[in-house]
Amino acid sequence: MTSTTCLSPNSVWPIRPALGLAAGLALAAAVAPAAAETPWFPMKVYDASSGTPKPAEYTPLPKAEKPYRLCVLFPHMKDSFWVAVAYGIVKQAEAMNVNMNLYEAGGYENLPKQLSQFDDCMASAPDAIIVGAISGAGLSKKFEEAKAKGVPVVGVTNPLPPNALPAANYVDFVAMGEVTGAGLLAQSKPGDKLNIVTFPGPAGSGWAESFNEGFKKAVAKNANAKILAEKFGDSGVAVQLQLIQDALQAYPGMNVIWGTAPTAEAAIGAVAEAGRSDLKIVSSYENQAMLDALNRGDILAFATQYPVGEGAVAIDQAVRLIEKKPVMSLVQPIAAVIDKTTVPKLQMDLVLAPASWTPVYSVKAK
């Protein structure tokens, strides 16, 4: 069993061995929710440890040998995507009876803060660190410091340079971009002119550029599809709204908006205000707002990388590294495009946290 306690987003466990850490999400009343009705595992993934992705099934260890101390670093907790990753982390930590503490940096523009938080984690003598990296290259020296001190680090959700860490799990972002491009083409009529502006996300994040690359690769197969512009920016709704409003002015012929989930959130209102019901909106990834928007018919499709599953896998990878047990060094969820025809088949508890969950940052092993 584990107990869940609410802490400040920037809190860290005391540097006293007798105290456990904690991380993740819980109900506002600090009562753990019931376990998911559908088992998460075995989860179908690609094992890309050898460099060549191969279909595989991921099953975690039943329990950790000891209540280890894990530190988790996220870019932010501003949307339900990262809440979903945290949900997977906290539920798997509870299942494996390990302690965690979660830091979030407040946004992709805050690499210095994440570097400082990494230092805080190291100062607290964790058994392992799990990091959703704002920038894999930007954290490379920290990874080297952790390795030198014998602290295993696991990458979760965001891409990293090859072999940067002993274990990681994240989707093939180029492939994920491709499935959304293919989904757009599949729902377009022959001869339709697709004048697209892309809003990939924060420049330098790695995933934004890869999403964009995959999307462009897919739509290039249609001679009627044209990329008018690419607008990079932080994946907050306010920043994306400004980019969209500027694009509506600069590209009156634009009839497709493709970008992050916050892009799509912002686009729904901006498109309605502009009276542009002809505009199609596609999201490169998932959050609760995307599912709601799809069900309302406000967006055409979104892609999923099963973020709850990613969080859960990261916990198991960390425990395996600590215990020096066999580990898939690179796990890749199988990207899928979700539209109105496929959403009924979606295993939603691997995609989103329960609606009753809100971000908290403490789970302590018993």
Tab-separated table of C-alpha atoms in Angstrom:
chain	number	residue	atom	x	y	z
A	1	MET	CA	0.000	0.000	0.000
A	2	THR	CA	0.987	3.611	-0.424
A	3	SER	CA	-0.384	6.824	0.957
A	4	THR	CA	-0.853	9.932	-1.125
A	5	THR	CA	-0.225	13.433	0.153
A	6	CYS	CA	-0.568	16.824	-1.501
A	7	LEU	CA	2.559	18.971	-1.636
A	8	SER	CA	3.694	22.102	-3.408
A	9	PRO	CA	4.784	21.482	-7.021
A	10	ASN	CA	8.345	22.385	-6.083
A	11	SER	CA	8.568	20.501	-2.805
A	12	VAL	CA	11.234	17.839	-2.320
A	13	TRP	CA	11.539	15.139	0.290
A	14	PRO	CA	13.846	15.986	3.194
A	15	ILE	CA	17.454	14.812	2.940
A	16	ARG	CA	16.954	12.340	5.737
A	17	PRO	CA	17.164	8.624	4.906
A	18	ALA	CA	14.313	7.768	7.277
A	19	LEU	CA	11.823	9.775	5.234
A	20	GLY	CA	10.259	8.501	2.028
A	21	LEU	CA	9.488	10.491	-1.076
A	22	ALA	CA	6.417	10.715	-3.138
A	23	ALA	CA	5.165	11.805	-6.460
A	24	GLY	CA	2.261	12.053	-8.745
A	25	LEU	CA	-1.396	12.629	-8.605
A	26	ALA	CA	-4.213	11.785	-6.266
A	27	LEU	CA	-7.727	12.824	-5.554
A	28	ALA	CA	-8.204	16.269	-4.058
A	29	ALA	CA	-9.270	14.569	-0.866
A	30	ALA	CA	-5.964	12.656	-0.901
A	31	VAL	CA	-7.724	9.339	-1.240
A	32	ALA	CA	-6.306	6.972	-3.857
A	33	PRO	CA	-8.848	6.054	-6.554
A	34	ALA	CA	-9.852	2.550	-7.420
A	35	ALA	CA	-7.571	0.602	-9.718
A	36	ALA	CA	-8.282	0.724	-13.422
A	37	GLU	CA	-10.967	-1.757	-14.448
A	38	THR	CA	-9.019	-2.830	-17.533
A	39	PRO	CA	-5.530	-4.187	-16.798
A	40	TRP	CA	-2.815	-1.983	-18.266
A	41	PHE	CA	-0.412	-4.853	-18.807
A	42	PRO	CA	0.771	-6.577	-20.842
A	43	MET	CA	0.949	-3.413	-22.949
A	44	LYS	CA	1.698	-3.721	-26.658
A	45	VAL	CA	4.805	-1.686	-27.531
A	46	TYR	CA	7.846	-1.674	-29.768
A	47	ASP	CA	11.095	-2.819	-28.184
A	48	ALA	CA	13.635	-0.539	-29.848
A	49	SER	CA	16.544	-1.509	-27.589
A	50	SER	CA	18.526	-2.916	-30.515
A	51	GLY	CA	17.911	0.141	-32.686
A	52	THR	CA	15.313	-1.717	-34.764
A	53	PRO	CA	11.795	-1.535	-33.292
A	54	LYS	CA	10.207	-4.933	-32.812
A	55	PRO	CA	6.654	-5.681	-31.616
A	56	ALA	CA	6.648	-6.705	-27.958
A	57	GLU	CA	4.486	-6.865	-24.866
A	58	TYR	CA	5.558	-5.002	-21.718
A	59	THR	CA	4.873	-6.511	-18.302
A	60	PRO	CA	6.310	-4.904	-15.139
A	61	LEU	CA	7.755	-6.609	-12.107
A	62	PRO	CA	5.049	-7.419	-9.525
A	63	LYS	CA	6.783	-5.423	-6.777
A	64	ALA	CA	10.058	-3.713	-5.952
A	65	GLU	CA	12.391	-5.498	-3.534
A	66	LYS	CA	12.583	-2.370	-1.362
A	67	PRO	CA	10.644	0.933	-1.045
A	68	TYR	CA	13.119	2.833	-3.197
A	69	ARG	CA	13.338	6.614	-3.401
A	70	LEU	CA	12.578	7.941	-6.883
A	71	CYS	CA	12.589	11.536	-8.107
A	72	VAL	CA	10.446	12.559	-11.086
A	73	LEU	CA	11.010	15.664	-13.235
A	74	PHE	CA	8.385	17.025	-15.640
A	75	PRO	CA	8.484	20.034	-17.990
A	76	HIS	CA	5.141	21.214	-16.575
A	77	MET	CA	1.730	20.085	-15.384
A	78	LYS	CA	-0.263	22.630	-17.373
A	79	ASP	CA	-2.427	20.184	-19.278
A	80	SER	CA	-4.050	16.800	-18.902
A	81	PHE	CA	-1.381	15.136	-21.051
A	82	TRP	CA	1.280	15.439	-18.341
A	83	VAL	CA	-1.367	14.744	-15.711
A	84	ALA	CA	-1.907	11.441	-17.547
A	85	VAL	CA	1.806	10.595	-17.458
A	86	ALA	CA	1.842	11.407	-13.748
A	87	TYR	CA	-1.213	9.235	-13.182
A	88	GLY	CA	0.607	6.268	-14.702
A	89	ILE	CA	3.640	7.020	-12.561
A	90	VAL	CA	1.745	7.264	-9.297
A	91	LYS	CA	-0.415	4.190	-9.863
A	92	GLN	CA	2.577	2.041	-10.795
A	93	ALA	CA	4.549	3.407	-7.843
A	94	GLU	CA	1.695	2.388	-5.582
A	95	ALA	CA	1.562	-1.048	-7.184
A	96	MET	CA	5.325	-1.575	-6.768
A	97	ASN	CA	5.470	0.089	-3.307
A	98	VAL	CA	8.138	2.687	-4.032
A	99	ASN	CA	8.441	6.316	-2.915
A	100	MET	CA	8.519	9.220	-5.347
A	101	ASN	CA	8.667	12.963	-5.433
A	102	LEU	CA	7.646	15.036	-8.440
A	103	TYR	CA	9.041	18.366	-9.627
A	104	GLU	CA	7.588	20.335	-12.532
A	105	ALA	CA	9.445	23.213	-14.148
A	106	GLY	CA	6.462	25.284	-15.230
A	107	GLY	CA	7.010	25.198	-19.006
A	108	TYR	CA	9.367	24.379	-21.843
A	109	GLU	CA	10.999	27.789	-21.568
A	110	ASN	CA	12.278	26.878	-18.098
A	111	LEU	CA	15.274	24.630	-18.781
A	112	PRO	CA	17.381	26.398	-16.091
A	113	LYS	CA	14.706	25.536	-13.532
A	114	GLN	CA	14.681	21.880	-14.551
A	115	LEU	CA	18.482	21.794	-14.293
A	116	SER	CA	18.215	23.195	-10.768
A	117	GLN	CA	15.531	20.668	-9.887
A	118	PHE	CA	17.768	17.873	-11.163
A	119	ASP	CA	20.434	19.112	-8.748
A	120	ASP	CA	17.885	19.100	-5.925
A	121	CYS	CA	17.026	15.500	-6.755
A	122	MET	CA	20.672	14.481	-6.729
A	123	ALA	CA	21.235	16.231	-3.403
A	124	SER	CA	18.478	14.127	-1.884
A	125	ALA	CA	20.282	10.871	-2.691
A	126	PRO	CA	17.563	9.144	-4.735
A	127	ASP	CA	17.814	5.556	-5.907
A	128	ALA	CA	16.800	6.664	-9.415
A	129	ILE	CA	15.525	9.674	-11.348
A	130	ILE	CA	12.794	9.726	-13.996
A	131	VAL	CA	12.845	12.743	-16.294
A	132	GLY	CA	10.544	14.152	-18.926
A	133	ALA	CA	13.303	16.289	-20.405
A	134	ILE	CA	12.697	19.849	-21.544
A	135	SER	CA	15.821	19.356	-23.672
A	136	GLY	CA	17.770	16.128	-23.885
A	137	ALA	CA	20.872	17.966	-25.061
A	138	GLY	CA	20.441	20.584	-22.343
A	139	LEU	CA	20.374	17.914	-19.636
A	140	SER	CA	23.268	15.851	-21.010
A	141	LYS	CA	25.791	17.041	-18.402
A	142	LYS	CA	23.345	16.254	-15.611
A	143	PHE	CA	22.916	12.750	-17.009
A	144	GLU	CA	26.699	12.321	-16.915
A	145	GLU	CA	26.832	13.549	-13.307
A	146	ALA	CA	24.148	11.065	-12.272
A	147	LYS	CA	25.949	8.221	-14.047
A	148	ALA	CA	29.218	9.115	-12.312
A	149	LYS	CA	27.457	8.874	-8.944
A	150	GLY	CA	25.749	5.600	-9.786
A	151	VAL	CA	22.218	7.034	-9.953
A	152	PRO	CA	20.244	5.499	-12.867
A	153	VAL	CA	18.126	7.917	-14.898
A	154	VAL	CA	15.101	6.946	-17.003
A	155	GLY	CA	13.725	9.164	-19.757
A	156	VAL	CA	9.953	9.355	-20.108
A	157	THR	CA	7.715	10.710	-22.884
A	158	ASN	CA	10.121	13.272	-24.405
A	159	PRO	CA	12.854	12.222	-26.860
A	160	LEU	CA	16.528	12.016	-25.987
A	161	PRO	CA	19.771	11.694	-27.940
A	162	PRO	CA	20.555	8.036	-28.782
A	163	ASN	CA	21.959	6.096	-25.824
A	164	ALA	CA	21.783	9.165	-23.559
A	165	LEU	CA	20.357	7.067	-20.725
A	166	PRO	CA	20.340	3.404	-19.709
A	167	ALA	CA	16.562	3.262	-20.213
A	168	ALA	CA	13.828	5.417	-21.710
A	169	ASN	CA	10.366	5.201	-23.165
A	170	TYR	CA	8.857	7.538	-25.698
A	171	VAL	CA	6.970	7.236	-28.935
A	172	ASP	CA	8.589	7.462	-32.366
A	173	PHE	CA	7.594	11.098	-32.810
A	174	VAL	CA	8.121	11.115	-36.564
A	175	ALA	CA	5.753	8.146	-36.828
A	176	MET	CA	3.256	9.907	-34.565
A	177	GLY	CA	3.313	12.953	-36.804
A	178	GLU	CA	2.823	10.673	-39.779
A	179	VAL	CA	-0.328	9.050	-38.403
A	180	THR	CA	-1.978	12.455	-37.967
A	181	GLY	CA	-1.019	13.442	-41.520
A	182	ALA	CA	-2.411	10.186	-42.828
A	183	GLY	CA	-5.561	10.728	-40.781
A	184	LEU	CA	-6.040	14.170	-42.320
A	185	LEU	CA	-5.639	12.803	-45.847
A	186	ALA	CA	-7.987	9.888	-45.148
A	187	GLN	CA	-10.766	12.296	-44.173
A	188	SER	CA	-10.232	14.648	-47.115
A	189	LYS	CA	-12.074	14.288	-50.396
A	190	PRO	CA	-10.144	13.742	-53.634
A	191	GLY	CA	-9.189	17.105	-55.087
A	192	ASP	CA	-9.555	19.005	-51.797
A	193	LYS	CA	-7.016	21.801	-51.481
A	194	LEU	CA	-5.323	21.565	-48.091
A	195	ASN	CA	-3.601	24.822	-47.135
A	196	ILE	CA	-1.921	23.999	-43.848
A	197	VAL	CA	-0.171	25.982	-41.145
A	198	THR	CA	1.590	23.814	-38.576
A	199	PHE	CA	2.045	24.715	-34.905
A	200	PRO	CA	4.449	21.961	-33.780
A	201	GLY	CA	5.272	23.215	-30.274
A	202	PRO	CA	8.400	24.604	-28.616
A	203	ALA	CA	11.480	24.863	-30.843
A	204	GLY	CA	14.393	22.868	-29.466
A	205	SER	CA	12.222	20.355	-27.611
A	206	GLY	CA	12.997	17.612	-30.121
A	207	TRP	CA	9.503	16.205	-30.149
A	208	ALA	CA	8.013	19.283	-31.813
A	209	GLU	CA	10.439	19.103	-34.718
A	210	SER	CA	9.919	15.344	-35.078
A	211	PHE	CA	6.120	15.593	-34.986
A	212	ASN	CA	6.345	18.259	-37.683
A	213	GLU	CA	8.715	16.182	-39.802
A	214	GLY	CA	6.416	13.173	-39.726
A	215	PHE	CA	3.314	15.196	-40.491
A	216	LYS	CA	4.953	16.887	-43.476
A	217	LYS	CA	6.211	13.523	-44.735
A	218	ALA	CA	2.674	12.128	-44.717
A	219	VAL	CA	0.887	15.078	-46.328
A	220	ALA	CA	3.582	15.370	-49.012
A	221	LYS	CA	1.971	12.294	-50.564
A	222	ASN	CA	-0.962	14.485	-51.618
A	223	ALA	CA	-0.158	17.007	-54.343
A	224	ASN	CA	-3.092	19.160	-53.172
A	225	ALA	CA	-1.612	19.610	-49.681
A	226	LYS	CA	0.586	22.656	-49.104
A	227	ILE	CA	2.388	23.776	-45.951
A	228	LEU	CA	1.993	27.564	-45.842
A	229	ALA	CA	4.053	28.126	-42.686
A	230	GLU	CA	5.443	26.491	-39.528
A	231	LYS	CA	4.900	28.365	-36.253
A	232	PHE	CA	6.876	27.122	-33.249
A	233	GLY	CA	6.087	28.261	-29.705
A	234	ASP	CA	5.521	27.133	-26.122
A	235	SER	CA	2.752	24.577	-25.737
A	236	GLY	CA	0.598	26.776	-23.526
A	237	VAL	CA	-2.844	27.802	-24.762
A	238	ALA	CA	-2.139	31.545	-24.485
A	239	VAL	CA	0.990	31.384	-26.647
A	240	GLN	CA	-0.712	29.136	-29.185
A	241	LEU	CA	-3.753	31.408	-29.372
A	242	GLN	CA	-1.583	34.370	-30.313
A	243	LEU	CA	0.188	32.328	-32.993
A	244	ILE	CA	-3.150	31.195	-34.426
A	245	GLN	CA	-4.621	34.690	-34.452
A	246	ASP	CA	-1.532	35.956	-36.273
A	247	ALA	CA	-1.783	33.115	-38.796
A	248	LEU	CA	-5.461	33.799	-39.474
A	249	GLN	CA	-4.468	37.319	-40.456
A	250	ALA	CA	-1.321	36.389	-42.385
A	251	TYR	CA	-2.705	33.373	-44.262
A	252	PRO	CA	-6.351	33.954	-45.210
A	253	GLY	CA	-6.222	30.861	-47.442
A	254	MET	CA	-5.340	28.582	-44.530
A	255	ASN	CA	-7.949	25.863	-44.112
A	256	VAL	CA	-6.094	23.339	-41.920
A	257	ILE	CA	-4.583	23.954	-38.487
A	258	TRP	CA	-2.315	21.158	-37.287
A	259	GLY	CA	-0.447	21.340	-33.990
A	260	THR	CA	-0.266	20.517	-30.310
A	261	ALA	CA	-3.282	19.767	-28.152
A	262	PRO	CA	-3.164	23.317	-26.675
A	263	THR	CA	-3.003	24.599	-30.273
A	264	ALA	CA	-6.224	22.794	-31.050
A	265	GLU	CA	-7.819	24.042	-27.826
A	266	ALA	CA	-6.963	27.618	-28.757
A	267	ALA	CA	-7.937	27.123	-32.384
A	268	ILE	CA	-11.499	26.049	-31.624
A	269	GLY	CA	-12.408	29.437	-30.135
A	270	ALA	CA	-10.295	31.454	-32.575
A	271	VAL	CA	-11.833	29.753	-35.590
A	272	ALA	CA	-15.351	30.278	-34.265
A	273	GLU	CA	-14.648	33.944	-33.547
A	274	ALA	CA	-13.266	34.394	-37.052
A	275	GLY	CA	-16.322	32.722	-38.577
A	276	ARG	CA	-14.136	30.111	-40.294
A	277	SER	CA	-16.222	26.966	-40.052
A	278	ASP	CA	-14.350	25.661	-43.098
A	279	LEU	CA	-11.131	25.218	-41.082
A	280	LYS	CA	-10.109	21.685	-40.119
A	281	ILE	CA	-8.237	21.183	-36.826
A	282	VAL	CA	-5.959	18.214	-36.113
A	283	SER	CA	-4.004	17.657	-32.883
A	284	SER	CA	-0.614	15.973	-32.825
A	285	TYR	CA	-1.270	14.435	-29.412
A	286	GLU	CA	-3.924	13.766	-26.824
A	287	ASN	CA	-5.398	15.334	-23.722
A	288	GLN	CA	-8.858	15.428	-22.166
A	289	ALA	CA	-9.804	18.526	-24.132
A	290	MET	CA	-8.996	16.715	-27.389
A	291	LEU	CA	-11.269	13.812	-26.551
A	292	ASP	CA	-14.085	16.196	-25.641
A	293	ALA	CA	-13.487	18.271	-28.788
A	294	LEU	CA	-13.493	15.171	-30.985
A	295	ASN	CA	-16.767	13.983	-29.502
A	296	ARG	CA	-18.289	17.446	-30.132
A	297	GLY	CA	-17.011	17.507	-33.697
A	298	ASP	CA	-14.739	20.512	-33.089
A	299	ILE	CA	-11.605	18.706	-34.278
A	300	LEU	CA	-11.004	16.126	-36.972
A	301	ALA	CA	-8.606	13.811	-35.129
A	302	PHE	CA	-5.794	13.526	-32.615
A	303	ALA	CA	-2.920	11.104	-32.086
A	304	THR	CA	-2.187	9.087	-28.971
A	305	GLN	CA	1.023	7.701	-27.511
A	306	TYR	CA	-0.663	6.223	-24.413
A	307	PRO	CA	0.885	8.588	-21.838
A	308	VAL	CA	-0.539	6.763	-18.813
A	309	GLY	CA	1.255	3.652	-20.010
A	310	GLU	CA	4.464	5.621	-20.504
A	311	GLY	CA	4.412	6.782	-16.902
A	312	ALA	CA	3.809	3.277	-15.600
A	313	VAL	CA	6.562	1.762	-17.747
A	314	ALA	CA	9.035	4.405	-16.514
A	315	ILE	CA	8.554	3.281	-12.910
A	316	ASP	CA	9.235	-0.329	-13.806
A	317	GLN	CA	12.291	0.608	-15.871
A	318	ALA	CA	13.687	2.562	-12.919
A	319	VAL	CA	13.149	-0.328	-10.505
A	320	ARG	CA	14.745	-2.793	-12.930
A	321	LEU	CA	17.813	-0.568	-13.237
A	322	ILE	CA	18.115	-0.218	-9.466
A	323	GLU	CA	17.803	-3.980	-9.005
A	324	LYS	CA	20.075	-4.711	-11.987
A	325	LYS	CA	17.422	-6.811	-13.673
A	326	PRO	CA	16.825	-7.142	-17.431
A	327	VAL	CA	15.258	-3.983	-18.867
A	328	MET	CA	14.074	-2.842	-22.271
A	329	SER	CA	16.413	0.089	-22.789
A	330	LEU	CA	14.077	1.829	-25.273
A	331	VAL	CA	10.342	1.207	-25.157
A	332	GLN	CA	8.203	2.864	-27.822
A	333	PRO	CA	4.408	2.992	-27.507
A	334	ILE	CA	2.588	2.298	-30.761
A	335	ALA	CA	1.232	5.610	-32.047
A	336	ALA	CA	-2.352	5.673	-33.313
A	337	VAL	CA	-4.641	8.295	-34.829
A	338	ILE	CA	-7.983	8.679	-33.090
A	339	ASP	CA	-11.072	9.935	-34.875
A	340	LYS	CA	-14.787	9.358	-34.409
A	341	THR	CA	-14.538	5.913	-35.993
A	342	THR	CA	-11.699	4.653	-33.795
A	343	VAL	CA	-12.390	6.317	-30.429
A	344	PRO	CA	-14.831	3.581	-29.282
A	345	LYS	CA	-11.958	1.061	-29.511
A	346	LEU	CA	-9.537	3.171	-27.450
A	347	GLN	CA	-8.312	1.812	-24.091
A	348	MET	CA	-8.913	5.153	-22.433
A	349	ASP	CA	-7.309	4.332	-19.099
A	350	LEU	CA	-3.931	4.133	-20.875
A	351	VAL	CA	-4.529	7.554	-22.441
A	352	LEU	CA	-5.995	9.846	-19.765
A	353	ALA	CA	-6.175	10.064	-15.990
A	354	PRO	CA	-9.619	9.796	-14.393
A	355	ALA	CA	-11.448	13.112	-14.543
A	356	SER	CA	-11.571	13.221	-10.724
A	357	TRP	CA	-7.794	13.418	-10.412
A	358	THR	CA	-5.968	16.698	-9.853
A	359	PRO	CA	-2.183	17.247	-9.619
A	360	VAL	CA	-0.634	16.492	-6.244
A	361	TYR	CA	2.955	15.608	-5.582
A	362	SER	CA	3.380	13.071	-2.789
A	363	VAL	CA	3.069	9.307	-2.528
A	364	LYS	CA	4.810	7.454	0.279
A	365	ALA	CA	5.457	3.732	0.345
A	366	LYS	CA	4.442	1.598	3.318
